[in-house]
Amino acid sequence: MLVYSSPRELAAWRDRVRGMGQRIALVPTMGALHAGHATLLRAARAQADKLVASIFVNPTQFGPLEDFDRYPRQLDADQAVCREAGVDMLFCPPREDMYAGDHSVYVVEGRLTRGLCGPHRPGHFRGVLTVVAQLFNMVQPAVAMFGQKDAQQARLIQRMVRDLHMPVRVLIAPTVREADGLALSSRNRYLTEDERRRACALSQALRLGEGAYQRGVRDADEVCRQMRKHCETVAAPVAIDYVEAVDFERLEPVRTLADGVLLAMAARIGGTRLIDNILLGRERILGAFDLV
Ligand code: AMP
């Protein structure tokens, strides 16, 4: 596995690969890799000739009170995960190669960011879209793979690619979970033992919502209320940012549950912000949204 930090080395490698007519798949990450990332990498591996992973803890997507400074950094362990998953080239650029001192151009989305995490993390998606656009330009992948755990992020990137005519196919891979349902996240390691137990409430609430849908309940408000109540009871003390039912295409709230509706939630347990979601009737809409 090649490991590059210099954009110039990356560009030379990329030009060689593309010159041979080979297609590149890209999986952008912030490192602290876990089994969710590994699954994403393996899914991407199957989509192209060469697999690139990037590790960059992107400062512009963290708010001033968020965890940029303490975000876990563990390059050696991450390299082992990448090697194991069949990564051909790992790109770990230093901050100054991504953001010049007078960097001044950002990608801002004005519709899909209005709800869900958007209002709770001002500037977050602007940072995400900007760094992903940079990585797309640098790596020039044919395919990029993102996780459904960050569903809003993935949909935003699909929208950016569509609206800015970026020649990249953006695929979404299913969320990988612990045995008890908790979605894997680099931030789970912040949780104390007690918080870790309470954190199960999120995925339980989503299953509860899905179960109600499967039994024929269609009232979105009613189902979200039940989910919220479950979370407030099981995860207490917990600060819930939102529990919402939105359509996966526009990420706008719906009144009536149907296949293709995303049940999504965000909550803070102790100092840790957790997000999770579930897509209703998933099997039937595979393909429609470029899920793999
Ligand atoms: P991050 O390093 O947290 O920015 O995540 C990098 C990529 O991995 C994003 O596309 C995430 O959506 C994805 N990812 C994170 N956690 C999971 C998970 N539990 N299952 C699947 N994909 C994930």
PDB file of N, CA and C and ligand atoms in Angstrom, residues 27-37 39-40 61 71 145-151 153 173-177 182-187, ligand 1:
ATOM      1  N   VAL A  27     -12.621   6.581  -0.705  1.00  0.00           N
ATOM      2  CA  VAL A  27     -13.350   6.602   0.566  1.00  0.00           C
ATOM      3  C   VAL A  27     -12.698   7.653   1.465  1.00  0.00           C
ATOM      4  N   PRO A  28     -13.314   8.829   1.581  1.00  0.00           N
ATOM      5  CA  PRO A  28     -12.764   9.857   2.469  1.00  0.00           C
ATOM      6  C   PRO A  28     -13.111   9.539   3.937  1.00  0.00           C
ATOM      7  N   THR A  29     -12.154   9.712   4.826  1.00  0.00           N
ATOM      8  CA  THR A  29     -12.403   9.493   6.256  1.00  0.00           C
ATOM      9  C   THR A  29     -11.623  10.521   7.079  1.00  0.00           C
ATOM     10  N   MET A  30     -11.950  10.526   8.376  1.00  0.00           N
ATOM     11  CA  MET A  30     -11.163  11.332   9.309  1.00  0.00           C
ATOM     12  C   MET A  30     -10.289  10.431  10.182  1.00  0.00           C
ATOM     13  N   GLY A  31     -10.100   9.175   9.768  1.00  0.00           N
ATOM     14  CA  GLY A  31      -9.252   8.265  10.532  1.00  0.00           C
ATOM     15  C   GLY A  31      -9.972   7.708  11.748  1.00  0.00           C
ATOM     16  N   ALA A  32      -9.185   7.173  12.711  1.00  0.00           N
ATOM     17  CA  ALA A  32      -9.735   6.421  13.843  1.00  0.00           C
ATOM     18  C   ALA A  32     -10.658   5.336  13.279  1.00  0.00           C
ATOM     19  N   LEU A  33     -10.105   4.582  12.356  1.00  0.00           N
ATOM     20  CA  LEU A  33     -10.920   3.669  11.551  1.00  0.00           C
ATOM     21  C   LEU A  33     -11.437   2.491  12.372  1.00  0.00           C
ATOM     22  N   HIS A  34     -12.675   2.102  12.077  1.00  0.00           N
ATOM     23  CA  HIS A  34     -13.316   0.968  12.746  1.00  0.00           C
ATOM     24  C   HIS A  34     -13.923   0.063  11.680  1.00  0.00           C
ATOM     25  N   ALA A  35     -14.662  -0.953  12.143  1.00  0.00           N
ATOM     26  CA  ALA A  35     -15.199  -1.940  11.207  1.00  0.00           C
ATOM     27  C   ALA A  35     -16.171  -1.322  10.195  1.00  0.00           C
ATOM     28  N   GLY A  36     -16.797  -0.206  10.557  1.00  0.00           N
ATOM     29  CA  GLY A  36     -17.686   0.477   9.611  1.00  0.00           C
ATOM     30  C   GLY A  36     -16.887   1.013   8.428  1.00  0.00           C
ATOM     31  N   HIS A  37     -15.762   1.633   8.725  1.00  0.00           N
ATOM     32  CA  HIS A  37     -14.892   2.129   7.664  1.00  0.00           C
ATOM     33  C   HIS A  37     -14.373   0.958   6.810  1.00  0.00           C
ATOM     34  N   THR A  39     -15.720  -1.883   6.202  1.00  0.00           N
ATOM     35  CA  THR A  39     -16.782  -2.373   5.313  1.00  0.00           C
ATOM     36  C   THR A  39     -16.966  -1.439   4.118  1.00  0.00           C
ATOM     37  N   LEU A  40     -16.895  -0.148   4.394  1.00  0.00           N
ATOM     38  CA  LEU A  40     -17.005   0.861   3.336  1.00  0.00           C
ATOM     39  C   LEU A  40     -15.867   0.679   2.323  1.00  0.00           C
ATOM     40  N   GLN A  61     -14.861  21.530   9.400  1.00  0.00           N
ATOM     41  CA  GLN A  61     -16.175  20.949   9.682  1.00  0.00           C
ATOM     42  C   GLN A  61     -16.464  20.838  11.174  1.00  0.00           C
ATOM     43  N   TYR A  71     -10.130  14.861  18.774  1.00  0.00           N
ATOM     44  CA  TYR A  71     -10.546  13.806  17.846  1.00  0.00           C
ATOM     45  C   TYR A  71      -9.410  12.777  17.742  1.00  0.00           C
ATOM     46  N   MET A 145     -17.457   6.408  -1.976  1.00  0.00           N
ATOM     47  CA  MET A 145     -18.358   5.649  -1.108  1.00  0.00           C
ATOM     48  C   MET A 145     -18.484   6.339   0.240  1.00  0.00           C
ATOM     49  N   PHE A 146     -19.744   6.524   0.672  1.00  0.00           N
ATOM     50  CA  PHE A 146     -20.021   7.148   1.962  1.00  0.00           C
ATOM     51  C   PHE A 146     -20.970   6.251   2.755  1.00  0.00           C
ATOM     52  N   GLY A 147     -20.996   6.448   4.076  1.00  0.00           N
ATOM     53  CA  GLY A 147     -21.800   5.581   4.931  1.00  0.00           C
ATOM     54  C   GLY A 147     -23.178   6.163   5.197  1.00  0.00           C
ATOM     55  N   GLN A 148     -24.157   5.282   5.260  1.00  0.00           N
ATOM     56  CA  GLN A 148     -25.528   5.731   5.551  1.00  0.00           C
ATOM     57  C   GLN A 148     -25.649   6.291   6.960  1.00  0.00           C
ATOM     58  N   LYS A 149     -24.734   5.932   7.862  1.00  0.00           N
ATOM     59  CA  LYS A 149     -24.812   6.485   9.219  1.00  0.00           C
ATOM     60  C   LYS A 149     -24.879   8.010   9.161  1.00  0.00           C
ATOM     61  N   ASP A 150     -24.119   8.584   8.215  1.00  0.00           N
ATOM     62  CA  ASP A 150     -24.143  10.036   8.015  1.00  0.00           C
ATOM     63  C   ASP A 150     -25.005  10.326   6.777  1.00  0.00           C
ATOM     64  N   ALA A 151     -26.280   9.978   6.876  1.00  0.00           N
ATOM     65  CA  ALA A 151     -27.152  10.005   5.699  1.00  0.00           C
ATOM     66  C   ALA A 151     -27.280  11.403   5.114  1.00  0.00           C
ATOM     67  N   GLN A 153     -25.149  13.834   5.239  1.00  0.00           N
ATOM     68  CA  GLN A 153     -23.878  14.121   4.560  1.00  0.00           C
ATOM     69  C   GLN A 153     -23.828  13.440   3.185  1.00  0.00           C
ATOM     70  N   ALA A 173     -23.203   3.176   1.510  1.00  0.00           N
ATOM     71  CA  ALA A 173     -23.148   1.818   2.063  1.00  0.00           C
ATOM     72  C   ALA A 173     -23.883   1.773   3.408  1.00  0.00           C
ATOM     73  N   PRO A 174     -24.490   0.624   3.710  1.00  0.00           N
ATOM     74  CA  PRO A 174     -25.289   0.499   4.941  1.00  0.00           C
ATOM     75  C   PRO A 174     -24.462   0.717   6.205  1.00  0.00           C
ATOM     76  N   THR A 175     -25.138   1.107   7.261  1.00  0.00           N
ATOM     77  CA  THR A 175     -24.493   1.358   8.558  1.00  0.00           C
ATOM     78  C   THR A 175     -24.070   0.044   9.216  1.00  0.00           C
ATOM     79  N   VAL A 176     -22.834   0.019   9.690  1.00  0.00           N
ATOM     80  CA  VAL A 176     -22.342  -1.144  10.429  1.00  0.00           C
ATOM     81  C   VAL A 176     -22.552  -0.881  11.918  1.00  0.00           C
ATOM     82  N   ARG A 177     -23.066  -1.886  12.629  1.00  0.00           N
ATOM     83  CA  ARG A 177     -23.461  -1.717  14.038  1.00  0.00           C
ATOM     84  C   ARG A 177     -22.763  -2.713  14.957  1.00  0.00           C
ATOM     85  N   LEU A 182     -25.786  -0.387  18.469  1.00  0.00           N
ATOM     86  CA  LEU A 182     -25.143   0.936  18.403  1.00  0.00           C
ATOM     87  C   LEU A 182     -24.344   1.078  17.098  1.00  0.00           C
ATOM     88  N   ALA A 183     -24.600   2.141  16.366  1.00  0.00           N
ATOM     89  CA  ALA A 183     -23.854   2.380  15.119  1.00  0.00           C
ATOM     90  C   ALA A 183     -22.389   2.648  15.459  1.00  0.00           C
ATOM     91  N   LEU A 184     -21.486   1.986  14.758  1.00  0.00           N
ATOM     92  CA  LEU A 184     -20.059   2.226  14.999  1.00  0.00           C
ATOM     93  C   LEU A 184     -19.735   3.676  14.657  1.00  0.00           C
ATOM     94  N   SER A 185     -18.904   4.279  15.497  1.00  0.00           N
ATOM     95  CA  SER A 185     -18.487   5.653  15.269  1.00  0.00           C
ATOM     96  C   SER A 185     -17.162   5.880  15.974  1.00  0.00           C
ATOM     97  N   SER A 186     -16.320   6.681  15.354  1.00  0.00           N
ATOM     98  CA  SER A 186     -15.038   6.997  16.000  1.00  0.00           C
ATOM     99  C   SER A 186     -15.277   7.688  17.326  1.00  0.00           C
ATOM    100  N   ARG A 187     -16.435   8.323  17.484  1.00  0.00           N
ATOM    101  CA  ARG A 187     -16.724   9.066  18.716  1.00  0.00           C
ATOM    102  C   ARG A 187     -17.223   8.163  19.845  1.00  0.00           C
TER     103      ARG A 187
HETATM  104  P1  AMP B   1     -15.684   9.621   9.375  1.00  0.00           P
HETATM  105  O1  AMP B   1     -14.271   9.145   9.444  1.00  0.00           O
HETATM  106  O2  AMP B   1     -16.432   9.438  10.650  1.00  0.00           O
HETATM  107  O3  AMP B   1     -15.800  10.976   8.784  1.00  0.00           O
HETATM  108  O4  AMP B   1     -16.420   8.646   8.368  1.00  0.00           O
HETATM  109  C1  AMP B   1     -15.899   8.343   7.110  1.00  0.00           C
HETATM  110  C2  AMP B   1     -16.929   7.571   6.340  1.00  0.00           C
HETATM  111  O5  AMP B   1     -17.253   6.384   7.035  1.00  0.00           O
HETATM  112  C3  AMP B   1     -18.236   8.353   6.169  1.00  0.00           C
HETATM  113  O6  AMP B   1     -18.735   8.140   4.860  1.00  0.00           O
HETATM  114  C4  AMP B   1     -19.118   7.725   7.205  1.00  0.00           C
HETATM  115  O7  AMP B   1     -20.493   7.808   6.883  1.00  0.00           O
HETATM  116  C5  AMP B   1     -18.652   6.292   7.169  1.00  0.00           C
HETATM  117  N1  AMP B   1     -19.016   5.599   8.402  1.00  0.00           N
HETATM  118  C6  AMP B   1     -18.802   6.018   9.669  1.00  0.00           C
HETATM  119  N2  AMP B   1     -19.347   5.150  10.552  1.00  0.00           N
HETATM  120  C7  AMP B   1     -19.929   4.171   9.822  1.00  0.00           C
HETATM  121  C8  AMP B   1     -20.664   2.990  10.148  1.00  0.00           C
HETATM  122  N3  AMP B   1     -20.927   2.639  11.408  1.00  0.00           N
HETATM  123  N4  AMP B   1     -21.110   2.215   9.130  1.00  0.00           N
HETATM  124  C9  AMP B   1     -20.857   2.560   7.841  1.00  0.00           C
HETATM  125  N5  AMP B   1     -20.167   3.649   7.471  1.00  0.00           N
HETATM  126  C10 AMP B   1     -19.711   4.451   8.449  1.00  0.00           C
END
